[in-house]
Tab-separated table of C-alpha atoms in Angstrom:
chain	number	residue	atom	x	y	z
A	1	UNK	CA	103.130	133.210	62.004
A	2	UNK	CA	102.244	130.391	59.214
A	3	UNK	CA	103.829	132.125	56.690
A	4	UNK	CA	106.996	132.128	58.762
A	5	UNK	CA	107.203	128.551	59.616
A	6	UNK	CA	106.432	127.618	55.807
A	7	UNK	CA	109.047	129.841	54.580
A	8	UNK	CA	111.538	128.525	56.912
A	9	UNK	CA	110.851	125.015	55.616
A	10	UNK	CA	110.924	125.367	52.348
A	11	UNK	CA	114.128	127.428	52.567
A	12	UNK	CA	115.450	124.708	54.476
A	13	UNK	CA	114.340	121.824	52.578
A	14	UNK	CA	114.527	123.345	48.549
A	15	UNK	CA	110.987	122.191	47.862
A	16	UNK	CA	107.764	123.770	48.520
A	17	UNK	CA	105.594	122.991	51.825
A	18	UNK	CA	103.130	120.678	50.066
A	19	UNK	CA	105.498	118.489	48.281
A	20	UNK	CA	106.573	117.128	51.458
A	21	UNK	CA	103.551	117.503	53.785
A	22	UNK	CA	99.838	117.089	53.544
A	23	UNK	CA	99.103	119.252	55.806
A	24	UNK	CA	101.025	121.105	59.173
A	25	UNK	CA	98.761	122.147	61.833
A	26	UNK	CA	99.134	126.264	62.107
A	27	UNK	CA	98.834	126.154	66.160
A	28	UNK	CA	102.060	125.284	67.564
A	29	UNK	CA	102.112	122.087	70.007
A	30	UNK	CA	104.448	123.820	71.662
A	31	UNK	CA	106.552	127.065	71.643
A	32	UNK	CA	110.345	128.066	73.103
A	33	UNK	CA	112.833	130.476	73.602
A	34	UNK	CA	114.150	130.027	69.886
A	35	UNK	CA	111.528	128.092	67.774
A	36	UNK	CA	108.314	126.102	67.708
A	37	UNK	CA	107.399	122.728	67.105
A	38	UNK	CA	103.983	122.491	65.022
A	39	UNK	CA	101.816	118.475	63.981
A	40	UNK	CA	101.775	118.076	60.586
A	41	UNK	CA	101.089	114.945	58.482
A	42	UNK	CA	104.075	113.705	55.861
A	43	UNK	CA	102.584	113.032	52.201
A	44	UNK	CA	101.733	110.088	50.930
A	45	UNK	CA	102.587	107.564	53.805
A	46	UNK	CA	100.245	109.466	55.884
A	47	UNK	CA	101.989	109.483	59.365
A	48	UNK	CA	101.680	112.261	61.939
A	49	UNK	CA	104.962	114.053	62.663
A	50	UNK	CA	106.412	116.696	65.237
A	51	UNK	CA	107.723	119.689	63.048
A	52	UNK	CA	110.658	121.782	65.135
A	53	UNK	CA	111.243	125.421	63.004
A	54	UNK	CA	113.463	127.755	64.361
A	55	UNK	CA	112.790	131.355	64.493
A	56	UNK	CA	114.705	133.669	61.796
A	57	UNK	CA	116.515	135.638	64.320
A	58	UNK	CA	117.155	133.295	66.881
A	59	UNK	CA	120.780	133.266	66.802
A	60	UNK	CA	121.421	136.786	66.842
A	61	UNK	CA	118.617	137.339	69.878
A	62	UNK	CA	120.630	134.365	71.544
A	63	UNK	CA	123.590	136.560	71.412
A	64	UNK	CA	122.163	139.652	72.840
A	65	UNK	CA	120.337	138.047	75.798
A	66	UNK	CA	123.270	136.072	76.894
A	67	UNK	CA	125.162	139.275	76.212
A	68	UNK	CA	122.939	141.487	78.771
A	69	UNK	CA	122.520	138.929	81.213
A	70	UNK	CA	126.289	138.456	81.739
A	71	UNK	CA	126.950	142.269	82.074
A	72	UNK	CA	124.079	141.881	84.754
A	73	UNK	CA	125.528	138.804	86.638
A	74	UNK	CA	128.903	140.520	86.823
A	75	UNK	CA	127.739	143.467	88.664
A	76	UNK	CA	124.962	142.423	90.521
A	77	UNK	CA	125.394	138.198	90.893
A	78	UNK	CA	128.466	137.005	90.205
A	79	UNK	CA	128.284	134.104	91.817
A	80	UNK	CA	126.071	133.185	88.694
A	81	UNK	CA	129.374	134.186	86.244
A	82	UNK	CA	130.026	130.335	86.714
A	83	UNK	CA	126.901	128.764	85.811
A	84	UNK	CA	125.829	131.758	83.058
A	85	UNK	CA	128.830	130.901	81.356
A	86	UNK	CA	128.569	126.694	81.160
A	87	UNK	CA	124.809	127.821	80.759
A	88	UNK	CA	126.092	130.355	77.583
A	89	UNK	CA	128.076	127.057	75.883
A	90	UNK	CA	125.528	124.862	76.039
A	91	UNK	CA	122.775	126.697	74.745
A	92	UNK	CA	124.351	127.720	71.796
A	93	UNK	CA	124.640	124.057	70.696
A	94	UNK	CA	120.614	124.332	70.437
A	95	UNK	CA	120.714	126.566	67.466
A	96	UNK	CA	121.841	123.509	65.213
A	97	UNK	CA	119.142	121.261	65.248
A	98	UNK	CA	121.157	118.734	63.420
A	99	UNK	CA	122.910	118.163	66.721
A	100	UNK	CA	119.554	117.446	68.647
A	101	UNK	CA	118.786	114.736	65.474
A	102	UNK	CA	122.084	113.528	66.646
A	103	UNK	CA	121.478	113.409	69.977
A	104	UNK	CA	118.001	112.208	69.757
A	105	UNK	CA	119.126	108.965	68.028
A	106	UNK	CA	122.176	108.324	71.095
A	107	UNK	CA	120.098	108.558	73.787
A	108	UNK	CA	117.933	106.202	72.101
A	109	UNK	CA	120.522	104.049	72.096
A	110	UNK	CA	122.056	104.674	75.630
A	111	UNK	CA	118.084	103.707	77.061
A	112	UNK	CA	117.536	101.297	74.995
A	113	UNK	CA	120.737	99.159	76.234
A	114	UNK	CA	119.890	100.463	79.569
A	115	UNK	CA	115.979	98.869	79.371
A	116	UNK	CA	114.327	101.845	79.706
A	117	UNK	CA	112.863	102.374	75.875
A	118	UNK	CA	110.782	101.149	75.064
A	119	UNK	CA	109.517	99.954	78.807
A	120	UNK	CA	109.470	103.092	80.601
A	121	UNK	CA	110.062	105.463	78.205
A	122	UNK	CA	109.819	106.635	74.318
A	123	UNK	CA	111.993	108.934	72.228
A	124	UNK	CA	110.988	110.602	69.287
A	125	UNK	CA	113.055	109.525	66.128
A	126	UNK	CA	114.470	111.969	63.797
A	127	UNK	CA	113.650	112.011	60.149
A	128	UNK	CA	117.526	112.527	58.809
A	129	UNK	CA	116.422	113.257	55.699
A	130	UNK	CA	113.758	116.168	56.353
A	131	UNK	CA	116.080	117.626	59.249
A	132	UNK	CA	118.192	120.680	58.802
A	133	UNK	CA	120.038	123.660	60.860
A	134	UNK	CA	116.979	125.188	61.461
A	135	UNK	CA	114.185	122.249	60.712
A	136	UNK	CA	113.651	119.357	62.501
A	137	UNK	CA	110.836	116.242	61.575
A	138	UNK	CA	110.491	113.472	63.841
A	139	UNK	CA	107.905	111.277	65.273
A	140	UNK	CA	104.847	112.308	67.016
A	141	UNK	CA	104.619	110.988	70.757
A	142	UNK	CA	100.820	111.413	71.708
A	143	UNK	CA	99.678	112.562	74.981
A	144	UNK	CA	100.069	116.040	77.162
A	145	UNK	CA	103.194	117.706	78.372
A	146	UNK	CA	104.024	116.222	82.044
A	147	UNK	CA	103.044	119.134	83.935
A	148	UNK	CA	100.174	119.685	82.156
A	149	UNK	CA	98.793	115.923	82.310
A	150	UNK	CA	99.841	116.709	86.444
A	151	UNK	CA	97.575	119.165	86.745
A	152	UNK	CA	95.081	117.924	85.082
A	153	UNK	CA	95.215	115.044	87.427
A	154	UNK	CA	94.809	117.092	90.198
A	155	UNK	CA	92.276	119.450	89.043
A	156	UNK	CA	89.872	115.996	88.519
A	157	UNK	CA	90.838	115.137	92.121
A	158	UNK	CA	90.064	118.365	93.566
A	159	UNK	CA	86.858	118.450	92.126
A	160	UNK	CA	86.086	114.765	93.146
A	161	UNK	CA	86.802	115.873	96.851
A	162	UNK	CA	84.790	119.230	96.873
A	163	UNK	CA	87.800	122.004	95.807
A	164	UNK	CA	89.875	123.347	92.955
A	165	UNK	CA	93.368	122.940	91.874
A	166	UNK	CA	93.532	126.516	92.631
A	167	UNK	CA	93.083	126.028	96.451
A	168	UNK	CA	95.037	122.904	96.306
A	169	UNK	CA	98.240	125.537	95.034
A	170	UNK	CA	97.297	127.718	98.259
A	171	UNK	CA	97.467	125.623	100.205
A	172	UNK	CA	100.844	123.965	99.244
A	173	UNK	CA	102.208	127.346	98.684
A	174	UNK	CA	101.434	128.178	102.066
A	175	UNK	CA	102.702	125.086	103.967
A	176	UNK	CA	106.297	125.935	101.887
A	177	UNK	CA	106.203	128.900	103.202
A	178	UNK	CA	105.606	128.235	106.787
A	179	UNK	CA	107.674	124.955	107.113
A	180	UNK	CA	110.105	124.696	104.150
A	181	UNK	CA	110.373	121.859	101.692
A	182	UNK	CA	110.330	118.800	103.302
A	183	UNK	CA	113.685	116.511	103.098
A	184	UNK	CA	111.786	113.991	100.807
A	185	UNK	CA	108.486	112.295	99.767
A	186	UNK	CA	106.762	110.655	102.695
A	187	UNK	CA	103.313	109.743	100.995
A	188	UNK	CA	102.012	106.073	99.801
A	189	UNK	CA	104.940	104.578	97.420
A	190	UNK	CA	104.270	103.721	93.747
A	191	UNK	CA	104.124	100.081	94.702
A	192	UNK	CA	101.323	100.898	97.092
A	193	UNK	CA	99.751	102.943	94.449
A	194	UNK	CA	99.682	100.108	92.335
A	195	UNK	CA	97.709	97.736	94.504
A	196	UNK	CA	95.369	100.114	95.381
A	197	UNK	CA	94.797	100.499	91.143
A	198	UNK	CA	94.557	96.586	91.113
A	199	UNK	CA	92.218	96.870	94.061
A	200	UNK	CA	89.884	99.290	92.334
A	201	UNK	CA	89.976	96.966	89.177
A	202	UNK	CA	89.350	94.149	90.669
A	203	UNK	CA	85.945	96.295	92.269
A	204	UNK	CA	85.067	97.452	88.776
A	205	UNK	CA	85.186	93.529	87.570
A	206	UNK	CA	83.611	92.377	90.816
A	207	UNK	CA	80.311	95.200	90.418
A	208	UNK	CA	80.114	95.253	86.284
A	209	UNK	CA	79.516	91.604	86.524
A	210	UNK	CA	76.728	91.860	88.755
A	211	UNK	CA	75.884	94.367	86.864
A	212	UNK	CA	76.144	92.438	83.167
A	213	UNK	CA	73.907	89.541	85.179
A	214	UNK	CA	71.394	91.939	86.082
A	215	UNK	CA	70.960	93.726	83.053
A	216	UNK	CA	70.959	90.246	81.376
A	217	UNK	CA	68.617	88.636	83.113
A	218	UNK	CA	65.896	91.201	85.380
A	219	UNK	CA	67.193	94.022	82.825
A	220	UNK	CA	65.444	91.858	79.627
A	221	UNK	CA	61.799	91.817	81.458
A	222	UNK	CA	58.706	93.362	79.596
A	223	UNK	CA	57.757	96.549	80.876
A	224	UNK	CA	59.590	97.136	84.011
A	225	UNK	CA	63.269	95.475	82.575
A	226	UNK	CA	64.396	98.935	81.677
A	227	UNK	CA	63.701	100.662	84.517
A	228	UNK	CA	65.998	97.653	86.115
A	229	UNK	CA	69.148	98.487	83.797
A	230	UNK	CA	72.188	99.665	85.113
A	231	UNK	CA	75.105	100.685	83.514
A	232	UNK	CA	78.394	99.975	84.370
A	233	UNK	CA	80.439	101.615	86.953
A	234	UNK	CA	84.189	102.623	86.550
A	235	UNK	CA	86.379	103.794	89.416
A	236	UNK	CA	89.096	106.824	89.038
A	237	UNK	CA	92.001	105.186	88.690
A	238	UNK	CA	94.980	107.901	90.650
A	239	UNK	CA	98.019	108.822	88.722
A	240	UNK	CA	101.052	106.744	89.939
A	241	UNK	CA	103.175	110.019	90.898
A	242	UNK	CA	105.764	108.113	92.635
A	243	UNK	CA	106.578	105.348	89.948
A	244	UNK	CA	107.093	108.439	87.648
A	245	UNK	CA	108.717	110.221	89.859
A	246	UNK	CA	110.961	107.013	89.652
A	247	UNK	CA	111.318	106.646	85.821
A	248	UNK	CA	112.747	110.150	85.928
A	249	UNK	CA	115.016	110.158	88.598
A	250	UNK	CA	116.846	106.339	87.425
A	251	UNK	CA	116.828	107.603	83.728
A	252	UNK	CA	118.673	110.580	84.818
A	253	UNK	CA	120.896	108.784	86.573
A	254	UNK	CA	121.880	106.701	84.246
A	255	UNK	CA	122.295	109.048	81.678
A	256	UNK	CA	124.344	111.376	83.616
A	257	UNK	CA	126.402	108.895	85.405
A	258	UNK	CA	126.496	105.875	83.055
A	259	UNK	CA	126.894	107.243	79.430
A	260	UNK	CA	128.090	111.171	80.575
A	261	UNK	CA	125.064	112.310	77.656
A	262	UNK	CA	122.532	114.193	79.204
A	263	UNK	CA	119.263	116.622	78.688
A	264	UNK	CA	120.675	119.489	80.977
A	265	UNK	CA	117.275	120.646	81.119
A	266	UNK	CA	114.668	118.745	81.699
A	267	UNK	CA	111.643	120.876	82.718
A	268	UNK	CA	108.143	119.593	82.566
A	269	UNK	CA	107.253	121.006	79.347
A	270	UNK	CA	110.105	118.465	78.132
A	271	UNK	CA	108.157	115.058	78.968
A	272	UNK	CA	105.097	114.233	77.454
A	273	UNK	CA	102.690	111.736	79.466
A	274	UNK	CA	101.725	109.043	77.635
A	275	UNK	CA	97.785	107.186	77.749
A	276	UNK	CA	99.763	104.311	78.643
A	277	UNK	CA	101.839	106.456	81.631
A	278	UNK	CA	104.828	105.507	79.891
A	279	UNK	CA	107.344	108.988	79.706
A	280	UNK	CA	107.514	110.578	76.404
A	281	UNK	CA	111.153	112.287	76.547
A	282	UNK	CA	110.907	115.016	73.243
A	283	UNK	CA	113.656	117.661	73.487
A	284	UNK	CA	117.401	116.839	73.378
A	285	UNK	CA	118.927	120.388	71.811
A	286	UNK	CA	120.536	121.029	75.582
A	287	UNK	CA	122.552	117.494	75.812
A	288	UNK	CA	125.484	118.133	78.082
A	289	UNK	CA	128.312	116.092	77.125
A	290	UNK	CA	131.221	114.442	79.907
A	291	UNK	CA	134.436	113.075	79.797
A	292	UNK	CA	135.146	109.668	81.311
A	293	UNK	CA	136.739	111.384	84.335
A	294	UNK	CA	134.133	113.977	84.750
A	295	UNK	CA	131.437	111.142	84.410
A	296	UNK	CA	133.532	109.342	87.456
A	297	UNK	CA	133.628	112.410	89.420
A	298	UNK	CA	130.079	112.669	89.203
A	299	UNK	CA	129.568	109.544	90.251
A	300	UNK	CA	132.089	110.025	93.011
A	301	UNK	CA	130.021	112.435	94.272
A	302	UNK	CA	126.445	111.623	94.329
A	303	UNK	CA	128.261	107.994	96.514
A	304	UNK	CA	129.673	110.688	98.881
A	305	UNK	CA	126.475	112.765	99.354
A	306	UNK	CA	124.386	109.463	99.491
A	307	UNK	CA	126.816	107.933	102.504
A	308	UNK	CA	127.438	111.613	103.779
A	309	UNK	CA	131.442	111.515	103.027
A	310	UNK	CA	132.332	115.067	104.124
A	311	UNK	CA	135.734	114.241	103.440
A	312	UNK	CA	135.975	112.539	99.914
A	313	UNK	CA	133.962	115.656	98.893
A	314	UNK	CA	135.921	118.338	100.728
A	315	UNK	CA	139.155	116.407	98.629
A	316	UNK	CA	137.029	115.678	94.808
A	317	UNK	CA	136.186	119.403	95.138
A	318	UNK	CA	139.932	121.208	96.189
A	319	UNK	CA	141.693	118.600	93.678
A	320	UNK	CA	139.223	119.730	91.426
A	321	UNK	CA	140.244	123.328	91.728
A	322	UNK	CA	137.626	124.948	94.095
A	323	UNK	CA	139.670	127.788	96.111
A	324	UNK	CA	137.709	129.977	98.453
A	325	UNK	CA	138.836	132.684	101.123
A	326	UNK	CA	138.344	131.099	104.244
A	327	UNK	CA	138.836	127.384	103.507
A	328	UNK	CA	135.317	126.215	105.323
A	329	UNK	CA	135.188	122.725	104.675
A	330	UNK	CA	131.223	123.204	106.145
A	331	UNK	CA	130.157	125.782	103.480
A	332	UNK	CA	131.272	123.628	101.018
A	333	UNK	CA	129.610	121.217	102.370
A	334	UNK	CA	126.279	122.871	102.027
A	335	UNK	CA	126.998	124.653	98.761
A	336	UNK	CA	127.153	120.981	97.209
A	337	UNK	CA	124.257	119.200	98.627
A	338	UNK	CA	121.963	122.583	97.736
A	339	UNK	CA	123.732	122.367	94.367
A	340	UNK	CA	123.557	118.988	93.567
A	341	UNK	CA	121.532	117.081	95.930
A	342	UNK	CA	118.606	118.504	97.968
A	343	UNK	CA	116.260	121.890	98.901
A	344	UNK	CA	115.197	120.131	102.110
A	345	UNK	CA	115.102	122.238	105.095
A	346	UNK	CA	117.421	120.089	106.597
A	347	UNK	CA	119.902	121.982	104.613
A	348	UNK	CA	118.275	125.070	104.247
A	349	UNK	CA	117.503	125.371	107.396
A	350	UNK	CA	114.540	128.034	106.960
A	351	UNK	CA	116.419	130.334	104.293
A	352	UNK	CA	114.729	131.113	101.273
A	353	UNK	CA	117.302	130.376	98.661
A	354	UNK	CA	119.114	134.001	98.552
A	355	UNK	CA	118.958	134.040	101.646
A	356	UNK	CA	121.053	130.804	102.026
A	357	UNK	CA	123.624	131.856	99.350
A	358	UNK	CA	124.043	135.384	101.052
A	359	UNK	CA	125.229	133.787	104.209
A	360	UNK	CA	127.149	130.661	102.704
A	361	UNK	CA	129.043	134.162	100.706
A	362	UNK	CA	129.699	136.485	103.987
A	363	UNK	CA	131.129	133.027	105.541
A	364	UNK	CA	133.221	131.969	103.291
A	365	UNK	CA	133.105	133.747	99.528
A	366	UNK	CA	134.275	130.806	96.259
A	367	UNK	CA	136.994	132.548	94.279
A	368	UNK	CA	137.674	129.603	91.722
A	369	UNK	CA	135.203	127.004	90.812
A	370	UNK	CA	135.437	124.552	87.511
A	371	UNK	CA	132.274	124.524	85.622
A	372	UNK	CA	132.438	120.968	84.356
A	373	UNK	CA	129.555	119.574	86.398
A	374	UNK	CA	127.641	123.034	86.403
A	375	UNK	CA	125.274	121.097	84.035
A	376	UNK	CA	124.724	118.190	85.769
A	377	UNK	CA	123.799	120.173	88.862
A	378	UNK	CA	121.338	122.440	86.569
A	379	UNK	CA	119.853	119.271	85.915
A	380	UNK	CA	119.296	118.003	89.298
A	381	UNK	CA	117.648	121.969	90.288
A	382	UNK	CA	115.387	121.406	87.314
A	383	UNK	CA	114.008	117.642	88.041
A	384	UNK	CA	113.959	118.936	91.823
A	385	UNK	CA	111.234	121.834	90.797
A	386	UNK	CA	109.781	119.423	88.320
A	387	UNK	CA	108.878	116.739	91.086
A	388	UNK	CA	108.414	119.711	93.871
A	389	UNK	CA	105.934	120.943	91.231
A	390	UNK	CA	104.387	117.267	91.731
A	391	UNK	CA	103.741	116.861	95.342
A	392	UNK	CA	107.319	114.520	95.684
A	393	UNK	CA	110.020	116.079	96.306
A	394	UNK	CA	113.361	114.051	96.158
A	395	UNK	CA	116.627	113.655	97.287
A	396	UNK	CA	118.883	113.179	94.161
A	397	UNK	CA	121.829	111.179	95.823
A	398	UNK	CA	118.692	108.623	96.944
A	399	UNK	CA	118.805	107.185	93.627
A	400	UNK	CA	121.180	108.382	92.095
A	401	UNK	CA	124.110	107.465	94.899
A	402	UNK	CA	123.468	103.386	94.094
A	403	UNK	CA	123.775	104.337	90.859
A	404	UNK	CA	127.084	105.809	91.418
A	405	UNK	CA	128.182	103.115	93.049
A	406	UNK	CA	127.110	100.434	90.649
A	407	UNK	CA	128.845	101.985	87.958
A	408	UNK	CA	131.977	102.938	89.677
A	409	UNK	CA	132.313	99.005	90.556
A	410	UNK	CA	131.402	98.065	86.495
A	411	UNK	CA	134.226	100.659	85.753
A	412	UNK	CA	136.550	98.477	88.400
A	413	UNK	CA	137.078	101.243	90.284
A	414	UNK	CA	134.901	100.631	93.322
A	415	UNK	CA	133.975	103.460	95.760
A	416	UNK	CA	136.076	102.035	98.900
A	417	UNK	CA	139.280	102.379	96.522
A	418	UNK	CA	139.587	105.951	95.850
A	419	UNK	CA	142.640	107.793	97.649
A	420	UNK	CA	144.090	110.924	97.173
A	421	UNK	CA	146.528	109.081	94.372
A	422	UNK	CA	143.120	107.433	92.293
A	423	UNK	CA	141.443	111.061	92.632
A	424	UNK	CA	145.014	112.655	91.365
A	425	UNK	CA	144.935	110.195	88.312
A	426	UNK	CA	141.691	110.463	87.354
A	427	UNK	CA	140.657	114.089	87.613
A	428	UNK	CA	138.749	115.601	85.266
A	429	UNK	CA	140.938	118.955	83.563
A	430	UNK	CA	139.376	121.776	85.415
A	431	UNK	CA	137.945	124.082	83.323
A	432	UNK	CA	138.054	126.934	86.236
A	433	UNK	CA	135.732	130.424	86.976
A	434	UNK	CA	137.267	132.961	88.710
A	435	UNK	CA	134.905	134.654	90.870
A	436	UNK	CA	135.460	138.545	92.439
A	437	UNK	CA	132.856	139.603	95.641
C-alpha cells in the first residue's frame, strides 16, 4: 500500500515524503519477493527516479521461507541442500540495499572498462545520499522489462502473420516436448538480422521518396491532387534476438570470469529493453562475489567444457573436493555440463530434468560437493531459461569458453599450462556440502 511505501521512506530518510519528492507514482514498476520499486520525480531538479522500498517484514519472512524450504530439501531433495544453502547466503545480502548501491556503482565500473556501458548496456546509478537499508533512489532507465518487450515483439509478429502469441507458445511448448531443447540456436544470426533491417530501410527511403515526389508534385493538383496523396510507408523493423542474446551472454562472461562480481540472478524481469535496444541491467541486490582462484577455476572450466576436456574437469572437480560413491568420471561429466553449460538433448538425452538427476543419483549418488561456483552455475540455468524463453537457446561454454581462455592467458596462466601442480596451487578453499541419499 501507499501509505506503506511513504512510511518506509520517511522513516528511512528523517524527512517527510514531499520534502524530497514531487511526486512517487502509487503503482509499482515493478514488485519482488521482498520490496517494490515505484517512479517518482525528485523535487526541485525535476528528474524521474526508480524508488526501491523494502517491505516491513521482509527479513523475518526471509527467515521463515528459507527455514521451511531447507527442512523440505533435506527430506525430500537433498541434492538441493547444496545449492539452497549458497542460495540461503546470498540472498540474505539483498536485505541491505546499501550493498546493491554498492554494487550498482562496481559493476558500472567493471563494464565500463570492459566497453560495454555505455555501448551495449546502461546501469542505473545510485543516489548515495537518498539510499538506505531499506530505501533505494537511483536513475530511471526507460523502456519495458526484457521479457515483456519479447513478447510484445512476438505478439506484433503473430498478428502480422495471421496468429497469436498464444498459439505461437503451443506450438513451441509442444515441439519441447516431443523433441527436447535443441543443442543451440540455428536461426538467421544477428549480423544477418542486421542487413535485413538495413535492407528494409533502405526500401522505406527508396518508396517515401517516390512517395515525397508524388505528393509534391501530382499530390499539389486542383481538384483531383488529394485524391493522388499518399502517405508514407514504414516497414516492421524485427527485434535483433540474437545480437541480444549476445550482449547478455559476453557481459556475463565477463563479469563472472573477468572481475569474479556477478548478478547471480539474472531473470528477465531484471533487464529492461531500451527504445534504442541497448540492455538496461536494474537489479544488483544478488551479486555473487569470487576469489581470484575461484574466478580461475571458473574459467578453467567453461575452457574445458568448450574444448570437451573430460579430464581437466574430472581433476578441477576431485581437487576441488567432489567425492561421490562410485567414482563415475561420466556422471560427472554430465552433472557439469547440465549444471553449468547446456539443456540440449544432446545431454539430456530425452529426460525431463528429474528425470535426468534421478538416474545420474541411482548411478553414482555426490556425497561432498563445494558450493563456491553454485552461483555461477545458478546464473548460467537462469540466462539459459531467459534466452530458451526467447526462441535461442545457448550453449554457455560457446561464449563464454574464449572468454576463459582470454583471461586465463591476461592472468599468464594460459590454458595449455595447467597440471595437477598449477591446479594444487591455485585451488580455490573448498567450502564443502555433505550430501546423505
Amino acid at each position: 500500500p501507499a501509505d506503506t511505501v511513504y512510511r518506509t521512506i520517511e522513516e528511512e530518510l528523517g524527512k517527510p515524503v514531499d520534502e524530497v519528492f514531487e511526486w512517487i507514482d502509487p503503482e509499482p514498476l515493478g514488485s519482488a519477493s521482498i520490496g517494490q520499486v515505484h517512479r517518482a520525480r525528485l523535487k526541485g531538479g525535476g528528474e524521474d527516479v526508480a524508488v526501491k522500498v523494502q517491505y516491513p517484514e521482509a527479513s523475518q519472512l526471509f527467515r521463515d521461507d528459507m527455514k521451511t524450504i531447507r527442512s523440505f530439501c533435506e527430506i525430500l531433495a537433498p541434492e538441493n541442500v547444496c545449492s539452497l544453502s549458497a542460495l540461503e547466503n546470498q540472498n540474505a545480502t539483498e536485505l541491505d540495499y546499501r550493498i546493491e548501491a554498492k554494487n550498482l556503482k562496481e559493476v558500472s565500473t567493471n563494464m565500463k572498462n570492459s566497453g560495454f556501458f555505455p555501448k551495449e548496456v546502461v546501469i542505473p546509478q545510485p543516489i548515495d545520499e537518498l539510499s538506505t537499508k531499506r530505501l533505494l533512489v537511483m536513475e530511471l532507465i526507460p523502456g519495458p522489462k526484457l521479457n515483456d518487450g519479447v513478447r510484445s515483439y512476438f505478439s506484433e509478429w503473430a498478428k502480422a502473420n495471421g496468429t497469436t502469441l498464444e498459439a505461437l507458445e503451443t506450438e513451441a511448448k509442444r515441439k519441447l516436448e516431443e523433441e527436447g531443447i535443441p543443442s543451440k540456436y540455428d536461426g538467421p544470426s544477428a549480423t544477418q538480422i542486421e542487413r535485413y533491417k538495413k535492407l528494409l530501410k533502405f526500401r522505406d527511403a527508396v518508396v517515401n521518396t517516390s512517395i515525397s515526389v508524388c505528393n509534391g508534385t501530382i499530390g499539389q493538383l486542383p481538384l483531383i491532387g488529394s485524391k493522388l496523396r499518399k502517405d508514407y510507408s514504414y516497414a516492421s523493423l524485427p527485434l535483433n534476438l540474437p545480437r541480444l542474446v549476445d550482449v547478455l551472454m559476453r557481459v556475463h562472461g565477463y563479469q563472472l570470469m573477468k572481475y569474479g562480481c556477478f548478478n547471480a540472478d539474472p531473470h528477465g524481469g531484471n533487464f529492461l529493453l531500451l527504445p534504442d535496444s541497448r540492455i538496461g541491467l536494474i537489479d544488483y541486490g544478488a551479486t555473487k562475489r569470487l576469489t581470484r582462484n575461484e574466478r580461475l577455476a571458473a574459467c578453467l572450466m567453461f575452457a574445458a567444457l568448450h574444448r570437451n576436456d573430460d579430464d581437466m574437469l574430472w581433476e578441477l572437480s576431485v581437487i576441488g573436493g567432489y567425492k561421490s560413491k562410485n567414482n563415475r568420471k561420466d556422471v560427472l561429466m554430465k552433472l557439469l555440463r547440465f549444471s553449468y553449460d547446456s539443456w540440449g538433448k544432446d545431454v539430456m538425452e530425452g529426460k525431463n530434468i528429474q528425470q535426468f538427476i534421478d538416474d545420474l543419483k541411482s548411478k553414482d549418488p555426490w556425497e561432498e560437493v563445494a558450493d563456491n561456483l553454485v552461483m555461477a552455475s545458478f546464473m548460467s540455468i537462469r540466462l539459459r531459461s531467459l534466452t530458451l524463453g526467447m526462441n535461442h537457446p545457448v550453449r554457455c561454454s560457446d561464449w563464454w569458453g574464449a572468454i576463459a581462455e582470454e583471461i586465463l592467458k591476461e592472468e599468464g596462466l594460459p590454458y595449455e599450462s595447467w597440471d595437477h601442480d598449477q591446479l594444487i596451487k591455485y585451488r580455490a578453499e573448498p567450502n564443502m556440502q555433505k550430501t546423505k541419499f
